[in-house]
Short mmCIF file of C-alpha atoms in Angstrom, two decimals:
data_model
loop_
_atom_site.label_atom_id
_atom_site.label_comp_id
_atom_site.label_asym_id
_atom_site.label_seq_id
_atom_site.Cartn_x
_atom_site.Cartn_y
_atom_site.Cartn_z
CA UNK A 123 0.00 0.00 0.00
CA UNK A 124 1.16 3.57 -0.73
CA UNK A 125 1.56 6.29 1.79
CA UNK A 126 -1.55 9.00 1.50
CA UNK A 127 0.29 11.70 2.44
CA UNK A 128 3.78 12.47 3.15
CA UNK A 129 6.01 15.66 4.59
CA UNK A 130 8.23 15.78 1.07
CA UNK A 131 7.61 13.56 -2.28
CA UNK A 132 10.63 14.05 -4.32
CA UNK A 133 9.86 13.12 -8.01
CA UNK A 134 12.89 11.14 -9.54
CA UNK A 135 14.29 7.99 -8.43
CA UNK A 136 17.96 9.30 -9.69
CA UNK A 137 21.20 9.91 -7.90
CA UNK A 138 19.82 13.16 -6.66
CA UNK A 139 16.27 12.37 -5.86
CA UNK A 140 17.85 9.39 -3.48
CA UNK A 141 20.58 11.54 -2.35
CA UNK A 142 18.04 14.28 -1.02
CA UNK A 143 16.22 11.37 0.60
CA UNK A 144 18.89 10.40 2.34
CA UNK A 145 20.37 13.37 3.74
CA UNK A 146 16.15 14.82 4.79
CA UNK A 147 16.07 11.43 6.84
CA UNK A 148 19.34 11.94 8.34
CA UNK A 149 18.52 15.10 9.40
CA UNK A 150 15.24 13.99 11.25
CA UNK A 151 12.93 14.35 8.18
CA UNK A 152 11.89 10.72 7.85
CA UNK A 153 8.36 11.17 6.40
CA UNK A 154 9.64 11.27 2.45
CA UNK A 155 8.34 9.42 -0.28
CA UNK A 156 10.44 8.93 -3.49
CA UNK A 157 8.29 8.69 -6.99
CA UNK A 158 10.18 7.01 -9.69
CA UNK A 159 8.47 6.28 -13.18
CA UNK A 160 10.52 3.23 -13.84
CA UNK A 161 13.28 1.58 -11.54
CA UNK A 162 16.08 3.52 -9.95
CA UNK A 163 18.77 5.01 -12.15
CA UNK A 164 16.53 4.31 -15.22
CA UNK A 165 17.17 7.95 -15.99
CA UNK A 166 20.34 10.13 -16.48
CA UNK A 167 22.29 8.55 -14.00
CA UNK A 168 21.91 5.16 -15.54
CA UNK A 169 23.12 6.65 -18.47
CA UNK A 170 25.85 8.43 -17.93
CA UNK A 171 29.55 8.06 -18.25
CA UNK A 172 30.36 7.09 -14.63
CA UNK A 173 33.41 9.84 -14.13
CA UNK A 174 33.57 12.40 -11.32
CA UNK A 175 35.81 15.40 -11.79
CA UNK A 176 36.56 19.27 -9.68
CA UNK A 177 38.07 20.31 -12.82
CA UNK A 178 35.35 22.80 -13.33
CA UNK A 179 35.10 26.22 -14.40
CA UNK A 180 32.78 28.20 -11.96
CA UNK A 181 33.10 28.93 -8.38
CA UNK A 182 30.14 26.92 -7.55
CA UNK A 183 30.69 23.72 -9.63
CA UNK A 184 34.34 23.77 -8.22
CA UNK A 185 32.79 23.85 -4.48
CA UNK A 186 30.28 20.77 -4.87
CA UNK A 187 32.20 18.91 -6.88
CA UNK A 188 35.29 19.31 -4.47
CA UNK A 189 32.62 18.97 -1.28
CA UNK A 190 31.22 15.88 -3.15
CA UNK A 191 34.61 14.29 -3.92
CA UNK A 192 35.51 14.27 -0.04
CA UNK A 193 32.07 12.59 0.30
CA UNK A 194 32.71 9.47 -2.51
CA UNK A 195 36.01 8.78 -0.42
CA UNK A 196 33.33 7.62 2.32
CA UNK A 197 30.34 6.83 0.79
CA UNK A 198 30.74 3.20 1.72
CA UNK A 199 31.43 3.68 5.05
CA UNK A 200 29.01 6.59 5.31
CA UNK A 201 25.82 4.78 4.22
CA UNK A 202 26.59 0.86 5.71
CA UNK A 203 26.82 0.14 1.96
CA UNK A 204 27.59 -3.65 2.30
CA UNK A 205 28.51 -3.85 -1.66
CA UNK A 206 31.08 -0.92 -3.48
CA UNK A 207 30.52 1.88 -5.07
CA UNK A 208 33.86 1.23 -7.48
CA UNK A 209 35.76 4.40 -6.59
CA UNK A 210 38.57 4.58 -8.57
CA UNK A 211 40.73 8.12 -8.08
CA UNK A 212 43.45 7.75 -10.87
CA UNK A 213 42.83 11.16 -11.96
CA UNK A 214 41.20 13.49 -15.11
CA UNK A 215 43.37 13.97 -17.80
CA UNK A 216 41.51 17.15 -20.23
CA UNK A 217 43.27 17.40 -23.25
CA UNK A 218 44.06 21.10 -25.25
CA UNK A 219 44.59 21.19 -28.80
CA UNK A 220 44.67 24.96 -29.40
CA UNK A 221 46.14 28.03 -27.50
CA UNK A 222 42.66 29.98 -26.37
CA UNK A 223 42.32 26.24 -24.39
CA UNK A 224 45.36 26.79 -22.52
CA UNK A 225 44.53 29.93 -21.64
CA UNK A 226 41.07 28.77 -20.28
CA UNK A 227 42.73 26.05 -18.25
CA UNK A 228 44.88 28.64 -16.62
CA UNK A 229 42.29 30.49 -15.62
CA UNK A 230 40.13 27.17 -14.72
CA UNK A 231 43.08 26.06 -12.59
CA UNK A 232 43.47 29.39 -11.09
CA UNK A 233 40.22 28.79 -9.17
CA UNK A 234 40.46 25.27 -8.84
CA UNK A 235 43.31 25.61 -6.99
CA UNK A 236 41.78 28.92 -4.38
CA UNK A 237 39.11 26.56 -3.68
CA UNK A 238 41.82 23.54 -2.68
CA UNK A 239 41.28 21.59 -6.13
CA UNK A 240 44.84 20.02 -6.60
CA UNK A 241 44.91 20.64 -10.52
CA UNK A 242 48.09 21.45 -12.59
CA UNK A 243 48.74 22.07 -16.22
CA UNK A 244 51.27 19.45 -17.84
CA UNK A 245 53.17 19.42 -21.33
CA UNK A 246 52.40 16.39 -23.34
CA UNK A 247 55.40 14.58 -22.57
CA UNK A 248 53.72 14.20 -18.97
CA UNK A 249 50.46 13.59 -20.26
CA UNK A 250 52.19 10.38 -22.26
CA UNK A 251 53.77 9.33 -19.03
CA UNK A 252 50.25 9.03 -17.54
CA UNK A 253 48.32 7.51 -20.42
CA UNK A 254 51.24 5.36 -22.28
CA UNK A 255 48.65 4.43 -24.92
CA UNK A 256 47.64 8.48 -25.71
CA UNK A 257 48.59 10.21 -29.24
CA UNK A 258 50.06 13.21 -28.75
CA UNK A 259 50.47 14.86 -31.74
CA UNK A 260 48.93 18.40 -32.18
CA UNK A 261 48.40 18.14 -28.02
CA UNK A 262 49.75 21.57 -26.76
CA UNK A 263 49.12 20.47 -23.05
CA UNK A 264 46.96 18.99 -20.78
CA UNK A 265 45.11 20.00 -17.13
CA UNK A 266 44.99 17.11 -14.74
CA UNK A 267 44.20 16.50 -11.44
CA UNK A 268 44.73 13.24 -9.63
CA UNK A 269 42.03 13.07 -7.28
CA UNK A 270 39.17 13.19 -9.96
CA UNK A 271 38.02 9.73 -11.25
CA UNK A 272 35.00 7.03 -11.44
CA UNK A 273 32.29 5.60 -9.24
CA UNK A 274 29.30 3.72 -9.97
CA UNK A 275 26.10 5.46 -10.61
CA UNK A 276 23.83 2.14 -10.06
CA UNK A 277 25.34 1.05 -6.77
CA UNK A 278 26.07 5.19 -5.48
CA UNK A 279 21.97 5.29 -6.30
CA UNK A 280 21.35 2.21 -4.64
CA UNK A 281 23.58 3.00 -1.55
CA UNK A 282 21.35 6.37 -1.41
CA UNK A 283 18.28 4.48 -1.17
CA UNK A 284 19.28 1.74 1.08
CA UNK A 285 20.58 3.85 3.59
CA UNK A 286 17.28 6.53 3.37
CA UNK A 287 14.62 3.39 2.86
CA UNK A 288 16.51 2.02 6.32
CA UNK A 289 15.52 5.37 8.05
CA UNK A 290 11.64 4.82 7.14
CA UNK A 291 11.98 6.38 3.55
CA UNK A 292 9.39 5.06 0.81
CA UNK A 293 10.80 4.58 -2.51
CA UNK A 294 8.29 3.60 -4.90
CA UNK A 295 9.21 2.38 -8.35
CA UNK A 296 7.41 1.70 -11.36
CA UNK A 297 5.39 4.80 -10.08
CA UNK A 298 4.20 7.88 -12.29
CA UNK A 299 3.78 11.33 -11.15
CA UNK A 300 1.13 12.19 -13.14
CA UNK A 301 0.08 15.35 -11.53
CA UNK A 302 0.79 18.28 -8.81
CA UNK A 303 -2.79 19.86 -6.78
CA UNK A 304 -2.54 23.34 -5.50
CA UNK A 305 -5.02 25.32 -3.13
CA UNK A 306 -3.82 29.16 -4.39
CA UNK A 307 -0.42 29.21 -4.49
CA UNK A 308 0.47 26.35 -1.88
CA UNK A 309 1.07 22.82 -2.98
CA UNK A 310 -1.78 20.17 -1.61
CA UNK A 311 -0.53 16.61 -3.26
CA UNK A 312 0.85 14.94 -6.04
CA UNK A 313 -0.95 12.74 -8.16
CA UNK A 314 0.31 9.58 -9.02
CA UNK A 315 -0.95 6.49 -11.55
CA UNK A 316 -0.95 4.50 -8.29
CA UNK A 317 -3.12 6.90 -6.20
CA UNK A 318 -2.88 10.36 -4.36
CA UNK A 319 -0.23 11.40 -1.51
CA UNK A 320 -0.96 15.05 0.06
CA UNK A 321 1.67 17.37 0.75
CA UNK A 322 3.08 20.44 0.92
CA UNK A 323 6.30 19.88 -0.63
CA UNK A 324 7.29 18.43 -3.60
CA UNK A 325 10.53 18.23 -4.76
CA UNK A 326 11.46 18.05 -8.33
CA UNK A 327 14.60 15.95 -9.31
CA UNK A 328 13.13 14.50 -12.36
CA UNK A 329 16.56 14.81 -14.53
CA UNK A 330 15.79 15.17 -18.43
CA UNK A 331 11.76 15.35 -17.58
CA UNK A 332 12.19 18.33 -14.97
CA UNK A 333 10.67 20.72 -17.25
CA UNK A 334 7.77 18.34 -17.54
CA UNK A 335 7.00 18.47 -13.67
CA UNK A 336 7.51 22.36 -13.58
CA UNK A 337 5.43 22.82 -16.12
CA UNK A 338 2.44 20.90 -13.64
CA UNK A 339 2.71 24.21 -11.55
CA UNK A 340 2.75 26.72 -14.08
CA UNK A 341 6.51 27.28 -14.62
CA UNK A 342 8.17 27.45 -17.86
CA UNK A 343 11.72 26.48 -16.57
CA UNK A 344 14.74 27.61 -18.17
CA UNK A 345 15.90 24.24 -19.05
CA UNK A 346 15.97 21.89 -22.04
CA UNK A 347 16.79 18.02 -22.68
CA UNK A 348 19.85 16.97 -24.78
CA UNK A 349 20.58 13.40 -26.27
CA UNK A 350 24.04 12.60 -25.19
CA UNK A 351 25.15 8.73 -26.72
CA UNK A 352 27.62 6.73 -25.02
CA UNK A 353 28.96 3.37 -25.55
CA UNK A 354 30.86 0.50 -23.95
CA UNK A 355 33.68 -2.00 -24.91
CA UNK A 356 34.50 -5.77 -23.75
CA UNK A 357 36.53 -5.54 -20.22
CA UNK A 358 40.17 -5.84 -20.61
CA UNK A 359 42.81 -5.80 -18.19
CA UNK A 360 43.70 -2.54 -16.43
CA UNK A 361 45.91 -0.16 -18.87
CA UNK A 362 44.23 3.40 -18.50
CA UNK A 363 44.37 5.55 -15.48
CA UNK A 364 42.66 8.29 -15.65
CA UNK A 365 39.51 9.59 -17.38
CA UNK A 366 40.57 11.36 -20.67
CA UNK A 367 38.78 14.62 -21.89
CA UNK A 368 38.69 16.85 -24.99
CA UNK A 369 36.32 19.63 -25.42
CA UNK A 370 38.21 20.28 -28.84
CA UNK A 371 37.02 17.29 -29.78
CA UNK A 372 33.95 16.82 -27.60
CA UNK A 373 34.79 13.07 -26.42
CA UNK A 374 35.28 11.48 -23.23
CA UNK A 375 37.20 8.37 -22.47
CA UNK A 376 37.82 5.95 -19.45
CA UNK A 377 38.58 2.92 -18.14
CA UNK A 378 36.17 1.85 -15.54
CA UNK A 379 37.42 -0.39 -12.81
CA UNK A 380 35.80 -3.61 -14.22
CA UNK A 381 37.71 -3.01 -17.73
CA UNK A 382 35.42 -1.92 -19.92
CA UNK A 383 36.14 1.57 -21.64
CA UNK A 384 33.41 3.81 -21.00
CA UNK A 385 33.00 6.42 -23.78
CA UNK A 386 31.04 9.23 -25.43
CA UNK A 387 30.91 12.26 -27.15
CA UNK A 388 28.72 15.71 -27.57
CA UNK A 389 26.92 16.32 -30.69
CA UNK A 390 26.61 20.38 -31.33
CA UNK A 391 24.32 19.74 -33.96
CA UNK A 392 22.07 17.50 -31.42
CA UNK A 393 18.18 19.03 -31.34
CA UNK A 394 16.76 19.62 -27.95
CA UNK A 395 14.33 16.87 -27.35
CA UNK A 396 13.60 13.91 -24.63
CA UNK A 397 15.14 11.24 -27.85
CA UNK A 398 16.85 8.83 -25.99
CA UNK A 399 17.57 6.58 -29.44
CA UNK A 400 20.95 5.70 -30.70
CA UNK A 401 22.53 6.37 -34.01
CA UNK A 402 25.05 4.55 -36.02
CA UNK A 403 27.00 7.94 -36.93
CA UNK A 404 27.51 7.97 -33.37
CA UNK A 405 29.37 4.92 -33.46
CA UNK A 406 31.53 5.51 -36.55
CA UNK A 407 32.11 9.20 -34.98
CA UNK A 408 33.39 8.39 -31.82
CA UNK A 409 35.08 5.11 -33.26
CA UNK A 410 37.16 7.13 -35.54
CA UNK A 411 37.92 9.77 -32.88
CA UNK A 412 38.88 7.54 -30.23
CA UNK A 413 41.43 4.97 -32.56
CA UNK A 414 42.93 8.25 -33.46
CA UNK A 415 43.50 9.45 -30.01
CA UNK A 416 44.23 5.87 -28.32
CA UNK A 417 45.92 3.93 -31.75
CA UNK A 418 46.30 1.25 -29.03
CA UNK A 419 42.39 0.91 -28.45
CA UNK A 420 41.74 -0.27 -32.41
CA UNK A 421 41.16 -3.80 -31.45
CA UNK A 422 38.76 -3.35 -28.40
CA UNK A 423 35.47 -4.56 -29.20
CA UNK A 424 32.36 -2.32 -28.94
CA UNK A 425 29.41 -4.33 -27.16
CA UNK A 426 26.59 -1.36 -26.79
CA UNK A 427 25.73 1.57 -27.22
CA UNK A 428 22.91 3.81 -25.49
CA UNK A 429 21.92 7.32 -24.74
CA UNK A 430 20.98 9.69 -22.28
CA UNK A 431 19.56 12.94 -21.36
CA UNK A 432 21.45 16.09 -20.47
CA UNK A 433 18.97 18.65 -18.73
CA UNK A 434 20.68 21.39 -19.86
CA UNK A 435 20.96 25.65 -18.47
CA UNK A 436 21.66 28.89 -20.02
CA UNK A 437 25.15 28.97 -18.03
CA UNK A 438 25.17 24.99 -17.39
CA UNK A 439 25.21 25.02 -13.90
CA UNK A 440 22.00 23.29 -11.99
CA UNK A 441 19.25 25.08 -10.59
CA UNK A 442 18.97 24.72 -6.94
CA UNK A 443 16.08 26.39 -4.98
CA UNK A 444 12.75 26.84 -3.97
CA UNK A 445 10.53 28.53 -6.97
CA UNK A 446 9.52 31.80 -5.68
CA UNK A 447 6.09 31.94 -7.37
CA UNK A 448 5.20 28.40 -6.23
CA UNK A 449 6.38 27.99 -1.87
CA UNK A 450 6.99 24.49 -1.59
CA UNK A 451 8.29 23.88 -5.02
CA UNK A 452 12.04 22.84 -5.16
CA UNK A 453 13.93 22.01 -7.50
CA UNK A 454 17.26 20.08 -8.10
CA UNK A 455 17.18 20.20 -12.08
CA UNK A 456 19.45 21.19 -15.15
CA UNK A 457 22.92 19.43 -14.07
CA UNK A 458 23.74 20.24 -17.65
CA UNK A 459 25.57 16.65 -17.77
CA UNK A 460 27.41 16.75 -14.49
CA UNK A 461 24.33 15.87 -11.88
CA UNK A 462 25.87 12.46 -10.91
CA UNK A 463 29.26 13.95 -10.29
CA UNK A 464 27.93 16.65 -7.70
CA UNK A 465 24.98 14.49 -6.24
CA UNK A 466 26.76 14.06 -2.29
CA UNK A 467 26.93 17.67 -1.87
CA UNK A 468 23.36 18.70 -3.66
CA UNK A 469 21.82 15.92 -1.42
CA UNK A 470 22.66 17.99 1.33
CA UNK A 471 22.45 21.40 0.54
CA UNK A 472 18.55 20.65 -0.88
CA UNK A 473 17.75 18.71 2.67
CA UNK A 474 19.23 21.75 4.80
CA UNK A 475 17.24 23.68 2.10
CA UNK A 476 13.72 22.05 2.34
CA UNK A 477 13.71 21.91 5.84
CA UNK A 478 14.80 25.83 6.13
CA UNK A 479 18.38 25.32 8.26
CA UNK A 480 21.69 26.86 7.70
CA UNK A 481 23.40 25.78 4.39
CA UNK A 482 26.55 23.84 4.76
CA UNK A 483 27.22 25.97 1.69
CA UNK A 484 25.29 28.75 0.13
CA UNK A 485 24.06 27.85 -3.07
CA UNK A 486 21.71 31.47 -3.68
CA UNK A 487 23.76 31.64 -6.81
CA UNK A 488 22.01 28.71 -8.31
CA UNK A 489 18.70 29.89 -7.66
CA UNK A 490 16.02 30.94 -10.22
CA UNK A 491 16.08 34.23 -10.64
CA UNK A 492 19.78 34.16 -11.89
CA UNK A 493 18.26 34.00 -15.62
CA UNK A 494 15.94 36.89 -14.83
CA UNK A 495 18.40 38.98 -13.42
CA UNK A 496 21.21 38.36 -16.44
CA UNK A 497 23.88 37.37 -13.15
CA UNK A 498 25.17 33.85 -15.35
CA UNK A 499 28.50 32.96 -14.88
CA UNK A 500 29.10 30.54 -17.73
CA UNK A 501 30.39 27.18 -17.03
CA UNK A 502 33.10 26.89 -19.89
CA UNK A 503 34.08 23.03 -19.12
CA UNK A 504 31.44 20.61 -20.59
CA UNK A 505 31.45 18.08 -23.34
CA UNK M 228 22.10 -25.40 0.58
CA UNK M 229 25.10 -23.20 -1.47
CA UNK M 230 24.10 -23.25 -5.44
CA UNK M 231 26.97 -21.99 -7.74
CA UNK M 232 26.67 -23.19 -10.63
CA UNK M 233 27.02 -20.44 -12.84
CA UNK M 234 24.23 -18.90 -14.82
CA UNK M 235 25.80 -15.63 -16.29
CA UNK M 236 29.12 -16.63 -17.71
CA UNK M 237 30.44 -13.13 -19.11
CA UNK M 238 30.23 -11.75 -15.17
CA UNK M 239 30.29 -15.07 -13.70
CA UNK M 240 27.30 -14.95 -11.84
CA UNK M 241 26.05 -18.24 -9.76
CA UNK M 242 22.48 -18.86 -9.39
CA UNK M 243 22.83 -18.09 -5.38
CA UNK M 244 23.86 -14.36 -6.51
CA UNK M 245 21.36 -14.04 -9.08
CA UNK M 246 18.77 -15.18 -6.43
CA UNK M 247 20.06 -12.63 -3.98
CA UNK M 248 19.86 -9.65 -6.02
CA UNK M 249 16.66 -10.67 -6.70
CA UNK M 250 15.17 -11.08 -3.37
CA UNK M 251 16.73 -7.43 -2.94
CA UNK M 252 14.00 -5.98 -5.04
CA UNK M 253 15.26 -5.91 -8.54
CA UNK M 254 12.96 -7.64 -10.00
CA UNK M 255 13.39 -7.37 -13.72
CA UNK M 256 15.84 -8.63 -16.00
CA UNK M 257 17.62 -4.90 -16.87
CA UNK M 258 17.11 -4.21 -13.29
CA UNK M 259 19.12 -6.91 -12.42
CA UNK M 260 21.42 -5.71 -14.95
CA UNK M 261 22.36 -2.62 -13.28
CA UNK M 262 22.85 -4.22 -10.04
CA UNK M 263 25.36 -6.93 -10.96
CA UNK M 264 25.83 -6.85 -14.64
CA UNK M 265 24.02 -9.70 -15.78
CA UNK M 266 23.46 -8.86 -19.79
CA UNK M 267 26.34 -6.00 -19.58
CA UNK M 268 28.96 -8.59 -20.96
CA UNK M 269 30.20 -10.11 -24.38
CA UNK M 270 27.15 -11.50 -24.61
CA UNK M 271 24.70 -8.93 -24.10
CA UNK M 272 22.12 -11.37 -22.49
CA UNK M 273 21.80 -13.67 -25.60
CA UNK M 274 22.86 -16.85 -23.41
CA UNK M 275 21.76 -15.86 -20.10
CA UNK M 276 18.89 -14.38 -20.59
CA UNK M 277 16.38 -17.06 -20.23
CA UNK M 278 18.18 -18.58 -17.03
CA UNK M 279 18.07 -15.09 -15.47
CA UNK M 280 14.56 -15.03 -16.31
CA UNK M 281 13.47 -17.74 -14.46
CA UNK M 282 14.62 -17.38 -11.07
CA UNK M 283 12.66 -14.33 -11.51
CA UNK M 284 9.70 -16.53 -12.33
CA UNK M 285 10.45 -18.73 -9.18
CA UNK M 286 11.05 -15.93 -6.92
CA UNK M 287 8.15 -14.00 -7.79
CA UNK M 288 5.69 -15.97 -8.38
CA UNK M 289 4.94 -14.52 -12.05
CA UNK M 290 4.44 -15.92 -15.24
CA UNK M 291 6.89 -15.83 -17.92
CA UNK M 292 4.82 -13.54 -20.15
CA UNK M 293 4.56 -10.67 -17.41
CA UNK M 294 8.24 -10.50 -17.41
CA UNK M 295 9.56 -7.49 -19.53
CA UNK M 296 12.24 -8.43 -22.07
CA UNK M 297 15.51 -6.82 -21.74
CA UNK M 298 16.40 -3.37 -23.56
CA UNK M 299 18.40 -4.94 -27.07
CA UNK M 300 21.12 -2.18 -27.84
CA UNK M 301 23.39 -1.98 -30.71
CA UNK M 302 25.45 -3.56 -31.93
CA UNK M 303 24.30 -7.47 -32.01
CA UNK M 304 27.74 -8.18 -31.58
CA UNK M 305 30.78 -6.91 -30.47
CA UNK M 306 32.13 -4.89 -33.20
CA UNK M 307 36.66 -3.66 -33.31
CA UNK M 308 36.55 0.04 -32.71
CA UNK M 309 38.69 0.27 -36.24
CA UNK M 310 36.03 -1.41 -37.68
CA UNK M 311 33.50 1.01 -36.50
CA UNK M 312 35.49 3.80 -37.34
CA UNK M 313 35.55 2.88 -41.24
CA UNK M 314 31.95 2.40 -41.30
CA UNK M 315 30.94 0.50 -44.68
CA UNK M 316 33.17 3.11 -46.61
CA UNK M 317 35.40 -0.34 -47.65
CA UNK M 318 32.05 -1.62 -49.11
CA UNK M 319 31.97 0.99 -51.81
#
């Protein structure tokens, strides 16, 4: 039987939806019910590449990155996760092919390194002694940063929802929200395909569909959906380190710690749209790019290939607040492709939020009215 | 009584494990798949598949025809990422 009412429902059984579960039970909020349309990680984070960096470009997706980083280190230990959530720290090698690149890295590393990031630039020479297998020519240099690397999305999610079903959370899959009820401008309940639960807060953490849930209370949100493909190889034995980068060329490429490569690439020419189909120009693409990047990778075999959403900003940095025309609405939404990455930290700062106590670290920047007021600080570092 | 025989052989997976991860709540083939990688291998499910699918019969009590089949993704087989890269252009 489903719960009729609850203190929060968060809508999206993702990294972040679980994440924010966690952390409200933790802090004493225990009466939370999370609404997931399929099974956990169906969404984004299913999707995604698996790789968690700091190297980032803005103040704020340098501090929960970082913050969230300190938290993978003890996830496992944190949450009584009796499994692994496959942290592997050999570091995120980003890759610049022309001069205005190095000069961004500078500046990227700059901050990175105020904020206690331990990035460096490196000449290619150094970025061949830590991928052996990596083609340097036309490389001018490299940013890198040893700390950055892989986790699991599936068993992070699942190590979220353990720990916040332990607490008295209800998770409920294969469970639709279908609609939000409002008395004036408060929230009253969320409608589901399984029934009703009342409430007065609703959380929205529904990844690539966010837009669809804000539009059930009247807000056009600044936010669109991106296709982003991806594809995996046979596991091999352990040869790359880190995660390898190129915005020049839009690809990313690692080794997970199972031995598969784990690879994708951005498409500027991709139309916004919830299309989560896969192409066979993707393949031959990203094929071509990554045998001429890694010669040594020619004979790996490619076993599948999927896609995912990005839920993409103007200045591709999330949104994280309560909406000020709807009290009670809050959101966790456009990660622009980094959500799983900087899930720890926005678990926390959304709980402290919701529940109206000090931040741990004040995220007003990310709020709302950022796009209103023109104050975007462009995140410079995505593929 | 222990049961190991093996029913995934890309991940080697025994039946007890399978069973476990079942019993844990994931209770559909590419659920399962997430979890432990049943599927995610050479094979992509083609020889496990109907194993894995019936401990989830005899766990859950449902028939075979309730079960949703498993997501098929490209390619049907494993394909060298040189190979991929020419595309069909040696075809012309």
């Amino acid at each position: 039987m489903m719960k009729n009412s609850a203190e929060v429902v968060i809508i999206g059984g993702g990294v972040v939806g679980c994440a924010i579960a966690y952390n409200l039970a933790k802090m004493g909020c225990q009466d939370v019910v999370v609404l997931e349309k399929e099974y956990l990680t169906a969404g984004a984070t299913g999707r995604c590449g698996a790789g968690i960096r700091q190297q980032w470009g803005t103040e704020m997706n340098c501090k929960l990155s970082k913050a969230s980083m300190d938290t993978f280190e003890v996830l496992n230990e944190m949450l009584g996760y009796p499994e692994d959530i496959e942290l592997k720290q050999d570091g995120y090698l980003i890759l610049a092919y022309e001069e205005k690149e190095i000069e961004q890295f500078k500046k990227n590393i700059a901050l990175q390194n105020s904020l206690g990031i331990e990035s460096r630039l490196i000449d290619p020479g150094e970025a061949r002694k830590i991928v052996p297998h990596l083609n340097t020519e036309g490389l001018l240099g490299a940013a890198f940063c040893g700390r950055d690397g892989h986790a699991n999305p599936f068993h992070v999610t699942q190590a979220y929802a353990e720990a916040a079903k332990r607490m008295g959370v209800e998770i409920y899959t294969y469970t639709e929200c279908r609609d939000i009820e409002r008395e004036g401008d408060r929230i009253t309940a969320v409608v589901t395909d399984r029934g009703k639960i009342k409430t007065e807060k609703v959380v929205n953490a529904a990844g690539g569909y966010s837009d669809l849930i804000g539009a059930m209370v009247g807000l056009d949100l600044p936010v669109y959906s991106e296709r982003h493909q991806i594809m995996v190889t046979e596991p091999v034995n352990p040869l790359q380190g880190p995660m390898v980068i190129s915005f020049y060329h839009h690809f990313y490429c690692q080794q997970v710690p199972h031995g598969a490569f784990i690879m994708g690439q951005g498409d500027p020419n991709e139309p916004k749209g919830h299309n989560i189909g896969h192409s066979w120009q993707f393949l031959q693409e990203l094929s071509g790019k990554i045998t001429g990047t890694f010669p040594a990778l020619k004979k790996l075999r490619v076993v599948r290939q999927w896609s995912g959403l990005y839920n993409i900003t103007p200045d591709s940095q999330p949104i994280l607040c309560e909406a000020p025309e709807v009290p009670g609405f809050y959101m966790a939404i456009g990660f622009s492709g980094h959500g799983f990455m900087i899930a720890p930290m926005t678990g926390v700062v959304m709980a402290e939020l919701i529940l109206g106590k000090d931040l741990s670290m004040p995220v007003h920047k990310l709020d709302l009215g950022r796009f209103d007021r023109g104050e975007l600080v462009l995140e410079p570092s995505v593929v | 009584m222990k049961d190991d025989v093996i029913l995934c052989f890309c991940e080697d997976l025994t039946r007890d494990e399978i069973r476990e991860a079942i019993k844990k709540g994931a209770t559909s083939f590419d659920e399962l798949k997430r979890l432990i990688r049943c599927g995610m291998g050479a094979c992509q499910g083609k020889t496990c598949e109907e194993n894995i699918q019936r401990e989830i019969m005899t766990i859950t009590g449902r028939k075979r025809e309730e079960l949703p089949l498993p997501r098929q993704r490209p390619p049907s087989v494993g394909i060298y990422l040189e190979d991929a890269a020419r595309g069909d252009d040696d075809e012309k």
